[in-house]
Short mmCIF file of C-alpha atoms and ligand atoms in Angstrom, two decimals:
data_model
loop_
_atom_site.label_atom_id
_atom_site.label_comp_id
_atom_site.label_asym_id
_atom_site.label_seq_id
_atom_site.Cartn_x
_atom_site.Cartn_y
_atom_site.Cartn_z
CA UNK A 44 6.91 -142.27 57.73
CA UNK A 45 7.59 -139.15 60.33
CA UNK A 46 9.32 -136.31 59.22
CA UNK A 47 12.69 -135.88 60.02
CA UNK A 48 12.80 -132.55 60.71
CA UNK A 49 9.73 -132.52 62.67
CA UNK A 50 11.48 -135.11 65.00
CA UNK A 51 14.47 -132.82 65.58
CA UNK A 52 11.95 -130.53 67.21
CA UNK A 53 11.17 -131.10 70.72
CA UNK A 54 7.63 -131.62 71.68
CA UNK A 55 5.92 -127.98 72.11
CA UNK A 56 5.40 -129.10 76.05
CA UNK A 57 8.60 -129.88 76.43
CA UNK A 58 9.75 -127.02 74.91
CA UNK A 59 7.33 -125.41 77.87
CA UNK A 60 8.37 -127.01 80.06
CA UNK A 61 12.09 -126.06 79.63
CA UNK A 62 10.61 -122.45 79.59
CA UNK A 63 9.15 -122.49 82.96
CA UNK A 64 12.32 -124.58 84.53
CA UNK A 65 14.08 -121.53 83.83
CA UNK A 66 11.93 -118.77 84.31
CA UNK A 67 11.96 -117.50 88.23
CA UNK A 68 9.40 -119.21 90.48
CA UNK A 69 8.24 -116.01 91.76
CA UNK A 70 7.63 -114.25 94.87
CA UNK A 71 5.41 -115.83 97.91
CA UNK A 72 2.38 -114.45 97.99
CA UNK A 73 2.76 -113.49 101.89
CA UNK A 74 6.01 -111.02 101.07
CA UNK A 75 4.41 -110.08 98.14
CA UNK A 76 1.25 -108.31 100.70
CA UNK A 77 3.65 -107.67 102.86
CA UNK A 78 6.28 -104.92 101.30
CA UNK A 79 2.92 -103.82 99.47
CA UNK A 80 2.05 -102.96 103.25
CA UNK A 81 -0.89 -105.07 103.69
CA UNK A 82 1.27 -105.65 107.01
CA UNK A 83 3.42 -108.01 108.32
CA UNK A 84 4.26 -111.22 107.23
CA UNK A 85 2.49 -112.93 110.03
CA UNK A 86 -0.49 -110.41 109.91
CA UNK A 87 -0.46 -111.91 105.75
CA UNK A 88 -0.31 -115.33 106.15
CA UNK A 89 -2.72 -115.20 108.57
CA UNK A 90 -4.92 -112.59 105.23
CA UNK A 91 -3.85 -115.98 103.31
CA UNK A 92 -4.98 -118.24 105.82
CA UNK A 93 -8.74 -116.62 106.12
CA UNK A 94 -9.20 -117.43 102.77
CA UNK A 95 -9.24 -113.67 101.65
CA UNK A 96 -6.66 -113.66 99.13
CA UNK A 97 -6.97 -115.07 95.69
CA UNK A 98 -4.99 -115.33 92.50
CA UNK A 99 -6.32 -115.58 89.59
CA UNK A 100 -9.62 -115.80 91.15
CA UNK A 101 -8.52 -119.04 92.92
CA UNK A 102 -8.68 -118.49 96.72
CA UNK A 103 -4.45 -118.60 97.18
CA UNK A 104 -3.24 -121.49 99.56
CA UNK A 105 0.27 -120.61 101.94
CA UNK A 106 2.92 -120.78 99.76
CA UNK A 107 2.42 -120.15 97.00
CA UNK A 108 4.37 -118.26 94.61
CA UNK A 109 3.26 -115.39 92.38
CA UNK A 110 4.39 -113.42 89.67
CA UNK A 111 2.54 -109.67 89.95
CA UNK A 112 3.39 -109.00 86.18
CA UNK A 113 1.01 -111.69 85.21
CA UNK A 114 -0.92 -113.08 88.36
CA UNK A 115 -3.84 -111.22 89.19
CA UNK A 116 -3.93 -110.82 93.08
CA UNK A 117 -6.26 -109.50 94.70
CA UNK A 118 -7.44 -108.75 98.86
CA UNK A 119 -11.27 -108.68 99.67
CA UNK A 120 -11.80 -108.45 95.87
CA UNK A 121 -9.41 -105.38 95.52
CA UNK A 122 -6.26 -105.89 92.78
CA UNK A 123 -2.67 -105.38 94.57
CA UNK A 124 -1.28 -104.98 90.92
CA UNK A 125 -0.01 -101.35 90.08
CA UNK A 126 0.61 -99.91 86.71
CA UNK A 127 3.62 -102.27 85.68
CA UNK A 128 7.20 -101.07 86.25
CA UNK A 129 5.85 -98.36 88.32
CA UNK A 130 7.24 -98.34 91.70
CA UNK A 131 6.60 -96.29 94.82
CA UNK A 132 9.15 -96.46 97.90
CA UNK A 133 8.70 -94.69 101.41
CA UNK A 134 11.77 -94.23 103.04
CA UNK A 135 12.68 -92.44 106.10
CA UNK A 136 15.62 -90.59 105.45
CA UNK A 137 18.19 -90.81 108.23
CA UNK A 138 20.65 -87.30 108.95
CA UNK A 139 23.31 -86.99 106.79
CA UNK A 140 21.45 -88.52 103.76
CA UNK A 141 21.59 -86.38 100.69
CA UNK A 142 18.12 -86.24 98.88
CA UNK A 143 19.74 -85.81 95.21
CA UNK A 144 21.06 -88.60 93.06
CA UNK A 145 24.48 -87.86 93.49
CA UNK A 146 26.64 -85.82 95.63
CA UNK A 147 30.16 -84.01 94.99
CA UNK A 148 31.40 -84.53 98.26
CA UNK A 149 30.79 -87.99 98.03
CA UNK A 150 27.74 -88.25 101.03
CA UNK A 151 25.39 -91.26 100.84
CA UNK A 152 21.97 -90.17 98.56
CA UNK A 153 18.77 -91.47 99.18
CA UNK A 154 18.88 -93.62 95.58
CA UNK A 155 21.83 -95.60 96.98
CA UNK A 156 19.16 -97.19 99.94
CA UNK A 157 16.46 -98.00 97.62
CA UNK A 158 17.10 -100.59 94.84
CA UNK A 159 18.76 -99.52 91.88
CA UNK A 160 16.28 -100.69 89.47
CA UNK A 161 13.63 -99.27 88.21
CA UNK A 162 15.79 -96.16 88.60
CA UNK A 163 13.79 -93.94 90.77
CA UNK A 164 14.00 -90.47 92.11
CA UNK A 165 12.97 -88.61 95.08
CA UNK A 166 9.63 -86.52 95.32
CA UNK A 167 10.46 -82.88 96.57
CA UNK A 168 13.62 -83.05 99.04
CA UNK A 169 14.51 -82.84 102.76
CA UNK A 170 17.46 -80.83 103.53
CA UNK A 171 20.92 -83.21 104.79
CA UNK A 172 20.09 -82.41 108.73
CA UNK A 173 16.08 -83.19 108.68
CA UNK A 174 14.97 -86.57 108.89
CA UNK A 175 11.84 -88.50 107.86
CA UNK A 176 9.37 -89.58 105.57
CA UNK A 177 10.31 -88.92 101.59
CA UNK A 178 8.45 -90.56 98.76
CA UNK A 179 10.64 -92.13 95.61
CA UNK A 180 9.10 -93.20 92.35
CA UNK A 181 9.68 -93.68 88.77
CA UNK A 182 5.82 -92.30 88.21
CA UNK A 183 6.98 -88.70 86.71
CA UNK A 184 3.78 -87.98 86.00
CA UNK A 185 2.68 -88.85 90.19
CA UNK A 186 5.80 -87.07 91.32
CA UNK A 187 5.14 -83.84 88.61
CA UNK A 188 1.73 -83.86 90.09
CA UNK A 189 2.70 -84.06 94.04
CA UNK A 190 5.18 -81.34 93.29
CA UNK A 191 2.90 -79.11 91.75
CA UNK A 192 2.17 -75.59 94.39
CA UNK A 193 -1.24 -75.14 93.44
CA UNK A 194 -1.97 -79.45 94.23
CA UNK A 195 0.93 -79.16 97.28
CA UNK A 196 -0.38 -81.70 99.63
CA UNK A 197 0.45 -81.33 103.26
CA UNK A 198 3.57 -81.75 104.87
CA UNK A 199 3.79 -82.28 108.46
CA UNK A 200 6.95 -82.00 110.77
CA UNK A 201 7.81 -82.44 114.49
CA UNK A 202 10.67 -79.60 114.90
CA UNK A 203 12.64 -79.58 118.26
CA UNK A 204 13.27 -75.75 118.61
CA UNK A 205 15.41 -73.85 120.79
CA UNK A 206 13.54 -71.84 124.13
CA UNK A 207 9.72 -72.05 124.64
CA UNK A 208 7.61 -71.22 121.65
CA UNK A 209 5.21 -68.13 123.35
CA UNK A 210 1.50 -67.75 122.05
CA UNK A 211 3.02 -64.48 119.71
CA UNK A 212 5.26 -66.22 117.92
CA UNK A 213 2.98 -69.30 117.52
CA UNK A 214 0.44 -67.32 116.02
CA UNK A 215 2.68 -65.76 113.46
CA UNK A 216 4.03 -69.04 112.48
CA UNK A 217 0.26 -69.73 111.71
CA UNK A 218 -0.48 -66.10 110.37
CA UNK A 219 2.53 -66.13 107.95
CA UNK A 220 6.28 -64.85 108.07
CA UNK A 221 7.83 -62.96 106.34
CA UNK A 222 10.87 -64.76 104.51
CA UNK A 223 13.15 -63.02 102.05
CA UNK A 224 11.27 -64.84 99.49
CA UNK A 225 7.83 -63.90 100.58
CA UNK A 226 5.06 -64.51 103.40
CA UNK A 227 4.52 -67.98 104.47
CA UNK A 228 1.20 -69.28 103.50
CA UNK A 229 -1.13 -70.22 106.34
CA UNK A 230 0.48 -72.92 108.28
CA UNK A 231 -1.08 -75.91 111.43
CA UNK A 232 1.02 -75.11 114.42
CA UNK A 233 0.99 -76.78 117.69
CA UNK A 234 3.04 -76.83 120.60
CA UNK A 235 2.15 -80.30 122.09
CA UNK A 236 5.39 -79.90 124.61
CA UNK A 237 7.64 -76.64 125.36
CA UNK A 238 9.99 -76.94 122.85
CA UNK A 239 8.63 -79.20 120.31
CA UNK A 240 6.08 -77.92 117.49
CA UNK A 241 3.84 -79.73 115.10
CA UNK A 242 4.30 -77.63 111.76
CA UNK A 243 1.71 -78.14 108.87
CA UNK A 244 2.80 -76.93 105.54
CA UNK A 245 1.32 -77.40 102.15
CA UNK A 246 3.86 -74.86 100.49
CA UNK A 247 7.75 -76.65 99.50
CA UNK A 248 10.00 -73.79 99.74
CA UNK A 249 13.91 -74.60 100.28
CA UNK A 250 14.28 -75.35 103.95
CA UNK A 251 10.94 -73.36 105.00
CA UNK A 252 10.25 -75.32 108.04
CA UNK A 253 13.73 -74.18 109.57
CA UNK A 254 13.74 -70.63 108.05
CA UNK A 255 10.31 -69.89 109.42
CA UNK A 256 11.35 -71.29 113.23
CA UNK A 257 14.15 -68.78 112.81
CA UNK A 258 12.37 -66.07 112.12
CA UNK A 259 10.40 -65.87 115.32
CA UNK A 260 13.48 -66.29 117.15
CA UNK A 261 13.33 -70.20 117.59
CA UNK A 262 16.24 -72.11 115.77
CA UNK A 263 15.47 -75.51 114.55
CA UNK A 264 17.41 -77.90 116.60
CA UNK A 265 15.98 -81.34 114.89
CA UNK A 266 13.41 -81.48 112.61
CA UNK A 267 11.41 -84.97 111.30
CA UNK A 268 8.97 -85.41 108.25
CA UNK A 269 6.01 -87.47 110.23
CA UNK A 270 3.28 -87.35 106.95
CA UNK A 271 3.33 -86.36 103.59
CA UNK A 272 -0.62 -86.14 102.36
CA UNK A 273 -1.83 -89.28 103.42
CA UNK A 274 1.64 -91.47 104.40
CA UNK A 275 2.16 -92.01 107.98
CA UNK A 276 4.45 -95.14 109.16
CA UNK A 277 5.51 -94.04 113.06
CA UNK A 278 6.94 -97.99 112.24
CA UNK A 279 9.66 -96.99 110.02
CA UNK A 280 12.83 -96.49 111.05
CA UNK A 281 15.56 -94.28 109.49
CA UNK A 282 17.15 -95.81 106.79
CA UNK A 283 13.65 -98.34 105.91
CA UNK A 284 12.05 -98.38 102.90
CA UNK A 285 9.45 -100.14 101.90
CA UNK A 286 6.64 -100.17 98.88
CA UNK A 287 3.20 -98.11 99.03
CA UNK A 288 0.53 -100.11 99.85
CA UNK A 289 -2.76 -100.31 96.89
CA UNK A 290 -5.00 -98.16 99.56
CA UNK A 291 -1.80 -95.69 100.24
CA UNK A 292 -1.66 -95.50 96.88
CA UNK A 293 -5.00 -94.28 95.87
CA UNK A 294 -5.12 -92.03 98.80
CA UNK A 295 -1.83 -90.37 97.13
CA UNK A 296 -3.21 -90.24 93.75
CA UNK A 297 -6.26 -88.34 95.50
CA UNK A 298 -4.10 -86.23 97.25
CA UNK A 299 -2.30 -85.07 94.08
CA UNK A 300 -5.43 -84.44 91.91
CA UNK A 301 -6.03 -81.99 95.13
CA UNK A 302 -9.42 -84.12 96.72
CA UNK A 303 -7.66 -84.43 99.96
CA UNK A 304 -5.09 -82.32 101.60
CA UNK A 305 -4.11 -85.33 104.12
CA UNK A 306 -5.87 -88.21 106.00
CA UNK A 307 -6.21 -87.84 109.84
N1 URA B 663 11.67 -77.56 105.86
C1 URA B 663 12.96 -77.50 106.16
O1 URA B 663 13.41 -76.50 106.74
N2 URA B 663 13.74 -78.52 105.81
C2 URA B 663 13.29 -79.62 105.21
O2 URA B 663 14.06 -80.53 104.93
C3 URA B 663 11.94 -79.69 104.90
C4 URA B 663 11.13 -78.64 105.24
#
């Protein structure tokens, strides 16, 4: 005779299968590459199509759907899986973006163009007028790291200047200047047209870039954030975001435990 109790419990794969109805299907695997920056979506389907992706250990057919908190994905045998909940955004900042996670005059912040969850906050800060490339993460211990003078990885900027930069002033950029907090460490300056200099900085003083332009007599008329350590993406426009890539990752992570100062 069954138990009546027992039959008042649903079978334990239905009660699975109910689960699963309502859990989320997951992401398909070609986004899923593609905001990791494995490229675009074609450029990942086509990764799918070549038989170089698997899941699980499964060579991963178009399509299909994955769950990164539990599927293990990998490219060419590398894992696209991060530390879980940690996220990593590259945005590049338009002008008039603030880079703080709120503002008392009511401007747009760089948190409000990223998504809200995870919260995450901006690694070092570009001033309101400079545009470019700024790093956002919820890794403290990453951003702690990056931020740290003695690891500071390189910043570079293009900075449209006012007048012709001559070969004095160009040299003291390089040399050093003296600000009112201090000589400038040892910066990469080029002039690649009249006008327009390529400024490498490892240092993060407040608005150093334009203070030291300035000071030999050339006032910063634009200025752009092109690389920070290893992250480059000439591809992203202002106001983009998207998610570090595994590789761009590991560079970073390099970077900040002070093995490389940049990838050229
Ligand atoms: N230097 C500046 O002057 N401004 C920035 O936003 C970054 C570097």
């Amino acid at each position: 005779m069954p138990d009546p109790e027992r039959e008042l419990e649903p079978p334990l794969w239905e009660q699975w299968a109910a689960k699963s109805a309502a859990m989320p299907q997951g992401e398909r695997l070609q986004k899923v590459l593609a905001t990791r920056g494995w490229g675009s979506r074609r450029v990942c389907e086509d990764l799918i199509a070549d038989g170089r992706v698997t899941v699980n250990g499964d060579v991963a057919v178009l399509g299909r759907r994955v769950d990164t908190e539990v599927d293990l994905v990998e490219v060419d045998g590398v894992p696209l899986g991060v530390k879980p909940g940690l996220v990593y955004y590259l945005l590049n900042k338009p002008v008039g973006v603030v880079t703080t996670a709120s503002d008392p005059q009511g401007r747009r912040t760089v948190v409000e163009i990223v998504p809200a969850e995870p919260r995450v906050y901006p690694v070092g800060r570009l001033d309101v007028a400079t545009e470019g490339l700024l790093l956002l993460t919820n890794d403290g211990d990453l951003a702690h790291r990056l931020a740290h003078p003695s690891h500071g990885v390189e910043k570079e900027y293009l900075a449209e200047v006012e007048g012709t930069v001559g070969g004095g002033a160009l040299r003291r950029l390089r040399d050093g200047v003296e600000l009112d907090d201090g000589v400038t460490a040892p910066a990469k300056v080029s002039q690649p047209s009249p006008g327009l200099l390529r400024i490498t900085i490892h240092e993060g003083r407040n608005r150093q870039v334009r203070r030291m332009c300035e000071a030999v007599g050339h006032p910063v008329t634009r200025l752009v954030r092109v690389r920070i350590g290893p992250l480059r993406d000439a591809k992203l426009r202002p106001g983009e975001w998207r998610e570090l890539g595994q590789h761009e990752l590991k560079a970073l992570v390099e970077a900040a435990a002070g093995g490389t100062r940049g990838v050229r």
